[in-house]
């Protein structure tokens, strides 16, 4: 049976090769005629000259390059189109013996209204849809200027950032983040905080990834594409940010400080393209926390409401260098270095009132009050090095080799003290946790692509390994003058090793009005958890296939239909695997489980996109079938401490729809409204089947913005991000919303821009930037309202300089870095 299958594949490949010998391959690159900027996702249509009927079509990639295979030897007329540019027609004679037609660089001219000195008028869609991506230009989100990648993502439909900084995509916390197509092993929040918003060119949402991508991420992939120089010569972009003093009162011990700067220098000449960027950001947030917890043990009802400060002091900086060099016409070498560091202090200074009631007699049997100053430090420094090589063969095939090494030193502590509320020098109980958890990761990759028939065949092998050897201590003492005592049951040295071998094959192409890609990925995964307690290591071995399929059909009149399927996996983080507890708060002990199983997800989706004269809209429906969903759940440890643990909670089913509409009723006004609505159902058991989980509920979110060009040099934008209440395995999270407003003034022919931002805008008793999180069980109940700072006012000053051989340039020219 295997022999027949191999024989069939061999002859299929052979016949495809024979057919390819009699066909013509056409390729080229589309560029802006003024700036030489690549025209990403431009449309290419090829008609036979005699019959004027559609023969082939293609969509350019993000670099503006395209390749059309399977053309017969004939004479053709090529139609090149891009929004905001003049359509170009080219006549080509492909009837000769040559099998390869390299059209080289083809320039398109901007329409006359794009040549205005200061601003670009007319409708620009907020999103461009391709066969596997939804692409959003970052420059349209003025409210994110001066911030980080997280601030940009807040504007993307189906992406929600809650009060705790947790990011979800289509309701799922699990997704893979890539920077310029390269994944990272660092946690998402840390990675995104290291990328300045000003350096981002676009965000690519890949919700049903094909087989060529890593299988990780149950909600798909977010690829952040950074800016780079587009003209030969020298370019500079820089930004200064300053936060005005706090407006609202939160009774915090110190005042929040907010300021930052970033700059990028790019040099591009001939075969060399180099970029150097630096960034620094200090971004503190004031806030408070109001909570209530109760437990019931042996008919004793214990309640301990709490209130106090909950603030963040955050600081990060980074240096990025990337170069690429065209060795020959067919060989290119690129390398990158990233060095960065991040520090975050979370202060939670809380007052507690503990009251015990005997449920049998209904009498109060104990009352105590205490003050709990809680300080958590999370810090890390990061180093990433990558080297890539690409060779193009004469037979229209390419071979790419890439390697990446990543090292991160992750460190931190938690200081949790219970003090006499009337005498802070009187220590009742003190817990001190430390954790040092360095990470080392290597990624090697080989990709081969060859044009065959009407499409392109891609084959590849990937190897990655990640190791972390951490040391975690749990010390505690009772009384002010007592020494710390190590708790050996809660302290350990641990090591986690993840190793994955992957093979993939994918065929993608275009036939008449249909684009398609279909692939299969195989991964062999190994995970090992060890500690220094002498116990046997916990080992997990997996061998899985991950099929994928994407289809995009042009129905005519700018209406397109998309259908996709992708199988994904969500692997556990090392924090979710670590079974040794951390005293996160006075009432919380948090730990993981080394036996936790990864989630496996099947993603199905279908969508429509439609462009009209003044409107652009899209609609997607999707479902996720999740096995072994992971939740963080609570149980009672003692009368005043809850045990919080990561565990598999059973199966989940998510059905939803996302939509977006861009409307420009008048020349200077653009309105975008995007949303996501889904139904989440979780069914399973917890704690060795002692607790049944059966949760179901509807959730919706809205991301919208309104942009108005007041004058040629003055514009404003309003943004709203809203998340409805949602169900969890043991409770619910309340609604959460953030309104933002920005005003931008341009000077010096758009080279200098001053932006005033009003973040988390609130009037009166509006519950802006607040979220209540509630969980409960048969013998406990906990609810906490997180109140983060509102009415934050920021000033941003941006400067752009481009020394170019071009005499003219678009007002919104792209400058900056390429980060990996």
Coordinates of C-alpha atoms in Angstrom, one line a residue, residues 286-680:
X286 CA -1.9 53.9 38.9
X287 CA -4.9 52.0 40.2
X288 CA -6.7 50.2 43.0
X289 CA -8.2 46.9 43.8
X290 CA -11.5 46.1 45.7
X291 CA -12.2 42.5 46.5
X292 CA -14.2 40.0 48.6
X293 CA -13.5 36.4 49.3
X294 CA -15.3 33.9 51.5
X295 CA -14.7 30.2 52.3
X296 CA -16.7 27.6 54.2
X297 CA -14.9 24.8 56.1
X298 CA -16.5 22.6 58.9
X299 CA -19.5 25.0 59.2
X300 CA -17.2 28.0 59.7
X301 CA -17.9 30.8 57.2
X302 CA -14.8 33.1 56.7
X303 CA -15.1 36.3 54.8
X304 CA -12.2 38.7 54.2
X305 CA -13.1 41.8 52.0
X306 CA -10.1 43.9 50.9
X307 CA -9.3 47.2 49.4
X308 CA -6.1 49.1 48.5
X309 CA -3.5 50.2 45.9
X310 CA -2.8 48.1 42.9
X311 CA -0.3 49.9 40.6
X312 CA 2.4 49.1 38.1
X313 CA 5.9 50.6 37.5
X314 CA 7.1 49.5 34.0
X315 CA 10.3 50.2 32.2
X316 CA 11.8 48.7 29.1
X317 CA 14.5 49.4 26.5
X318 CA 15.8 47.7 23.4
X319 CA 18.4 47.9 20.6
X320 CA 17.8 46.4 17.2
X321 CA 20.2 45.9 14.2
X322 CA 19.3 44.2 11.0
X323 CA 21.1 44.1 7.7
X324 CA 20.6 42.4 4.3
X325 CA 23.0 42.1 1.5
X326 CA 22.4 40.9 -2.1
X327 CA 25.5 38.9 -2.7
X328 CA 24.5 38.1 -6.3
X329 CA 21.4 38.3 -8.4
X330 CA 20.3 34.9 -7.0
X331 CA 21.8 35.0 -3.5
X332 CA 20.8 37.1 -0.5
X333 CA 22.1 37.1 3.1
X334 CA 20.5 38.8 6.1
X335 CA 21.3 38.9 9.8
X336 CA 19.7 40.5 12.8
X337 CA 20.5 41.2 16.5
X338 CA 18.1 42.3 19.2
X339 CA 19.1 43.2 22.7
X340 CA 16.5 44.3 25.3
X341 CA 15.5 44.4 28.9
X342 CA 12.2 44.9 30.8
X343 CA 11.4 45.5 34.5
X344 CA 7.9 45.6 36.0
X345 CA 7.0 46.2 39.7
X346 CA 3.4 45.4 40.7
X347 CA 2.4 46.9 44.0
X348 CA -0.7 45.7 45.8
X349 CA -0.9 47.2 49.2
X350 CA -4.2 45.9 50.6
X351 CA -6.2 46.2 53.8
X352 CA -8.1 43.1 54.9
X353 CA -10.8 42.5 57.4
X354 CA -11.2 38.9 58.4
X355 CA -14.4 37.7 60.0
X356 CA -15.4 34.1 61.0
X357 CA -19.0 33.1 61.6
X358 CA -20.3 29.7 63.0
X359 CA -23.0 28.7 60.6
X360 CA -24.6 26.4 63.2
X361 CA -25.1 29.2 65.8
X362 CA -24.8 32.2 63.5
X363 CA -22.4 33.8 65.9
X364 CA -19.2 35.6 65.1
X365 CA -16.3 33.6 66.5
X366 CA -13.4 35.8 65.3
X367 CA -12.5 39.1 63.8
X368 CA -9.0 40.3 62.7
X369 CA -7.7 43.2 60.6
X370 CA -4.3 43.3 58.8
X371 CA -2.4 45.2 56.2
X372 CA -0.8 43.3 53.3
X373 CA 1.9 45.1 51.3
X374 CA 2.5 42.9 48.3
X375 CA 5.3 43.6 45.8
X376 CA 6.0 41.5 42.7
X377 CA 9.1 42.0 40.5
X378 CA 9.3 40.6 37.0
X379 CA 12.5 41.4 35.1
X380 CA 14.3 40.0 32.2
X381 CA 17.0 40.7 29.6
X382 CA 16.7 39.3 26.1
X383 CA 19.1 38.5 23.3
X384 CA 18.1 37.2 19.9
X385 CA 20.5 36.5 16.9
X386 CA 19.4 35.3 13.5
X387 CA 21.0 34.5 10.2
X388 CA 19.2 33.8 6.9
X389 CA 20.3 32.8 3.4
X390 CA 18.2 32.5 0.3
X391 CA 19.3 31.1 -3.1
X392 CA 17.1 31.4 -6.3
X393 CA 17.7 28.7 -8.9
X394 CA 17.3 29.1 -12.7
X395 CA 14.3 26.7 -12.7
X396 CA 12.2 29.1 -10.7
X397 CA 12.9 27.4 -7.4
X398 CA 14.3 28.8 -4.2
X399 CA 16.1 27.4 -1.2
X400 CA 16.1 29.2 2.2
X401 CA 18.2 28.4 5.2
X402 CA 17.7 30.1 8.5
X403 CA 18.9 29.9 12.1
X404 CA 17.9 31.7 15.2
X405 CA 19.3 31.7 18.8
X406 CA 17.4 33.2 21.7
X407 CA 18.5 33.7 25.3
X408 CA 16.5 35.3 28.1
X409 CA 17.4 35.7 31.7
X410 CA 14.1 35.8 33.6
X411 CA 14.2 36.8 37.2
X412 CA 11.8 38.0 39.9
X413 CA 10.4 37.8 43.4
X414 CA 7.2 38.2 45.4
X415 CA 7.2 39.8 48.8
X416 CA 4.0 39.1 50.7
X417 CA 3.7 40.5 54.2
X418 CA 0.8 40.5 56.6
X419 CA 1.3 43.4 59.1
X420 CA -0.6 44.7 62.1
X421 CA -3.0 47.3 60.7
X422 CA -2.3 49.6 63.6
X423 CA 1.4 49.1 63.8
X424 CA 3.2 48.3 60.5
X425 CA 6.4 47.4 62.2
X426 CA 4.6 44.4 63.7
X427 CA 5.0 41.6 61.2
X428 CA 2.4 38.9 61.6
X429 CA 3.5 36.7 58.7
X430 CA 6.0 37.2 55.8
X431 CA 6.4 35.0 52.6
X432 CA 9.2 35.6 50.2
X433 CA 9.3 33.8 46.9
X434 CA 12.2 34.1 44.4
X435 CA 12.5 32.7 40.9
X436 CA 15.4 32.6 38.5
X437 CA 14.4 31.0 35.2
X438 CA 16.9 31.5 32.2
X439 CA 15.7 30.4 28.8
X440 CA 17.7 29.1 25.8
X441 CA 16.2 28.4 22.5
X442 CA 17.5 27.4 19.0
X443 CA 15.5 27.3 15.8
X444 CA 16.8 25.9 12.5
X445 CA 14.8 25.9 9.3
X446 CA 15.1 24.7 5.7
X447 CA 12.5 25.7 3.0
X448 CA 12.4 24.7 -0.7
X449 CA 9.9 26.2 -3.1
X450 CA 9.4 25.3 -6.8
X451 CA 6.8 26.4 -9.4
X452 CA 4.9 23.4 -10.7
X453 CA 1.8 23.5 -12.9
X454 CA -0.6 26.2 -11.9
X455 CA 1.0 26.8 -8.5
X456 CA 4.0 26.5 -6.2
X457 CA 5.1 23.5 -4.2
X458 CA 6.7 24.2 -0.8
X459 CA 8.6 21.6 1.3
X460 CA 10.4 22.2 4.5
X461 CA 12.0 20.9 7.7
X462 CA 12.1 22.7 11.0
X463 CA 13.9 21.9 14.3
X464 CA 13.5 23.8 17.5
X465 CA 14.6 23.2 21.1
X466 CA 13.9 25.2 24.2
X467 CA 15.3 24.6 27.6
X468 CA 14.8 26.4 30.9
X469 CA 16.5 25.5 34.2
X470 CA 15.0 27.5 37.0
X471 CA 15.5 27.8 40.7
X472 CA 12.5 28.6 42.9
X473 CA 12.5 29.3 46.6
X474 CA 9.7 29.7 49.1
X475 CA 10.7 31.3 52.4
X476 CA 8.5 32.3 55.3
X477 CA 8.6 33.6 58.8
X478 CA 6.2 34.6 61.6
X479 CA 7.0 37.6 63.7
X480 CA 9.2 40.7 63.1
X481 CA 12.4 39.3 64.6
X482 CA 12.2 35.7 63.4
X483 CA 14.5 34.4 60.7
X484 CA 13.3 33.2 57.3
X485 CA 12.7 29.5 57.1
X486 CA 12.9 27.7 53.7
X487 CA 9.8 25.6 52.9
X488 CA 11.3 22.6 51.1
X489 CA 7.9 21.3 49.9
X490 CA 7.4 24.6 48.0
X491 CA 11.1 25.1 46.8
X492 CA 13.0 23.3 44.0
X493 CA 15.3 23.5 41.1
X494 CA 13.5 22.5 37.9
X495 CA 14.3 22.0 34.3
X496 CA 11.9 21.9 31.3
X497 CA 13.0 20.7 27.9
X498 CA 10.9 21.0 24.7
X499 CA 12.1 19.6 21.4
X500 CA 10.2 19.5 18.1
X501 CA 11.0 18.1 14.7
X502 CA 8.6 19.2 11.9
X503 CA 8.1 18.4 8.2
X504 CA 5.6 20.1 6.0
X505 CA 4.5 20.0 2.4
X506 CA 2.2 22.6 0.8
X507 CA 0.9 23.4 -2.7
X508 CA -0.6 26.8 -3.5
X509 CA -1.7 28.4 -6.7
X510 CA -4.4 30.1 -8.6
X511 CA -6.8 28.8 -11.2
X512 CA -9.1 31.2 -13.0
X513 CA -10.9 33.1 -10.2
X514 CA -9.8 30.8 -7.4
X515 CA -6.7 31.0 -5.2
X516 CA -5.9 27.9 -3.1
X517 CA -3.4 26.3 -0.8
X518 CA -3.5 22.9 0.8
X519 CA -0.8 21.3 3.0
X520 CA 0.1 18.8 5.6
X521 CA 2.4 19.3 8.6
X522 CA 3.9 16.5 10.8
X523 CA 5.4 17.3 14.2
X524 CA 7.2 15.0 16.6
X525 CA 7.3 16.7 20.0
X526 CA 9.1 15.8 23.2
X527 CA 8.6 17.5 26.6
X528 CA 10.5 16.6 29.8
X529 CA 10.0 18.1 33.3
X530 CA 12.6 17.4 36.0
X531 CA 13.2 18.6 39.5
X532 CA 15.9 18.0 42.2
X533 CA 13.6 16.0 44.5
X534 CA 14.8 12.7 43.1
X535 CA 11.5 11.8 41.5
X536 CA 11.2 10.4 38.0
X537 CA 11.0 13.0 35.2
X538 CA 7.6 13.7 33.7
X539 CA 7.8 13.0 30.0
X540 CA 5.3 13.7 27.2
X541 CA 5.8 12.4 23.7
X542 CA 3.5 13.4 20.8
X543 CA 3.4 12.6 17.2
X544 CA 0.7 14.5 15.2
X545 CA -0.4 15.6 11.8
X546 CA -1.7 19.1 11.2
X547 CA -3.6 19.5 7.9
X548 CA -4.6 22.8 6.4
X549 CA -6.6 24.2 3.5
X550 CA -7.4 27.7 2.3
X551 CA -9.6 28.8 -0.7
X552 CA -10.4 32.3 -2.0
X553 CA -12.8 32.7 -4.8
X554 CA -13.5 36.0 -6.7
X555 CA -17.2 36.2 -7.2
X556 CA -16.9 39.4 -9.3
X557 CA -17.7 43.0 -8.6
X558 CA -15.1 43.1 -5.8
X559 CA -16.8 40.3 -3.9
X560 CA -14.6 37.5 -2.6
X561 CA -15.4 34.3 -0.7
X562 CA -13.0 32.6 1.6
X563 CA -13.1 29.1 3.2
X564 CA -10.4 27.7 5.4
X565 CA -9.5 24.8 7.8
X566 CA -6.5 24.4 10.1
X567 CA -5.5 22.1 12.9
X568 CA -3.6 23.7 15.8
X569 CA -2.0 22.9 19.1
X570 CA -1.7 25.0 22.3
X571 CA 1.4 23.9 24.3
X572 CA 1.6 24.7 28.0
X573 CA 4.0 27.4 29.2
X574 CA 6.6 26.6 31.8
X575 CA 4.7 28.6 34.3
X576 CA 1.7 26.3 33.8
X577 CA 4.0 23.3 34.3
X578 CA 5.7 24.4 37.5
X579 CA 4.0 22.6 40.5
X580 CA 5.9 24.6 43.2
X581 CA 3.6 27.3 44.6
X582 CA 4.0 31.0 44.6
X583 CA 2.2 33.2 47.2
X584 CA 0.8 35.7 44.6
X585 CA -1.4 37.5 47.1
X586 CA -2.3 37.1 50.8
X587 CA -5.3 35.0 49.8
X588 CA -3.8 33.2 46.8
X589 CA -1.3 30.4 46.3
X590 CA -0.6 29.7 42.6
X591 CA 1.0 26.7 40.9
X592 CA 1.1 24.6 37.8
X593 CA 0.9 20.9 36.9
X594 CA 3.7 19.0 35.0
X595 CA 1.1 16.5 33.8
X596 CA -1.0 19.1 32.0
X597 CA -1.8 18.1 28.4
X598 CA -1.6 20.4 25.4
X599 CA -4.9 21.6 23.8
X600 CA -5.7 20.4 20.2
X601 CA -7.9 22.6 18.1
X602 CA -9.7 22.3 14.8
X603 CA -10.4 25.7 13.2
X604 CA -13.1 26.1 10.5
X605 CA -14.0 29.4 9.0
X606 CA -15.6 31.1 6.0
X607 CA -15.8 34.7 5.0
X608 CA -16.8 37.4 2.5
X609 CA -15.2 40.7 1.6
X610 CA -16.7 43.4 -0.5
X611 CA -15.4 46.8 -1.7
X612 CA -17.8 49.6 -2.8
X613 CA -17.2 53.2 -3.8
X614 CA -17.4 54.6 -0.3
X615 CA -17.5 51.4 1.8
X616 CA -15.3 48.4 2.4
X617 CA -16.6 45.5 4.5
X618 CA -15.9 41.9 5.5
X619 CA -17.7 39.1 7.4
X620 CA -16.2 35.9 8.8
X621 CA -17.9 33.0 10.6
X622 CA -15.8 30.5 12.5
X623 CA -15.7 27.6 14.9
X624 CA -13.1 26.1 17.2
X625 CA -13.3 22.6 18.5
X626 CA -11.0 22.3 21.5
X627 CA -9.8 19.2 23.3
X628 CA -8.3 19.4 26.8
X629 CA -8.9 23.1 27.2
X630 CA -6.6 24.6 29.9
X631 CA -8.1 26.9 32.6
X632 CA -6.8 28.5 35.8
X633 CA -9.1 27.3 38.5
X634 CA -9.5 27.8 42.3
X635 CA -10.0 25.5 45.2
X636 CA -9.9 26.0 49.0
X637 CA -6.5 25.5 50.7
X638 CA -7.5 26.8 54.2
X639 CA -9.9 29.3 55.6
X640 CA -8.1 32.3 54.2
X641 CA -6.1 31.0 51.2
X642 CA -7.3 29.8 47.8
X643 CA -5.2 27.4 45.8
X644 CA -5.0 28.5 42.1
X645 CA -3.9 25.9 39.6
X646 CA -3.6 25.4 35.9
X647 CA -5.4 22.3 34.7
X648 CA -7.2 20.6 31.8
X649 CA -10.9 21.4 32.1
X650 CA -12.4 19.1 29.4
X651 CA -13.7 20.0 26.0
X652 CA -14.8 23.4 24.6
X653 CA -16.7 24.5 21.6
X654 CA -16.5 28.1 20.3
X655 CA -18.7 29.4 17.5
X656 CA -18.5 33.0 16.4
X657 CA -18.5 35.7 13.8
X658 CA -16.4 38.8 13.2
X659 CA -17.1 41.7 10.9
X660 CA -15.7 45.1 9.9
X661 CA -17.0 48.0 7.9
X662 CA -15.1 51.0 6.7
X663 CA -17.3 53.9 5.5
X664 CA -16.4 57.3 4.2
X665 CA -19.6 59.4 3.9
X666 CA -17.7 62.6 3.0
X667 CA -14.2 63.3 1.8
X668 CA -12.6 64.1 5.2
X669 CA -14.4 61.6 7.4
X670 CA -13.7 57.9 7.7
X671 CA -15.6 55.6 10.1
X672 CA -14.5 52.0 11.0
X673 CA -16.6 49.7 13.0
X674 CA -15.5 46.2 13.8
X675 CA -16.8 43.5 16.1
X676 CA -16.7 39.9 17.2
X677 CA -19.4 37.8 18.8
X678 CA -19.1 34.2 19.9
X679 CA -20.6 31.5 22.0
X680 CA -18.3 29.6 24.3

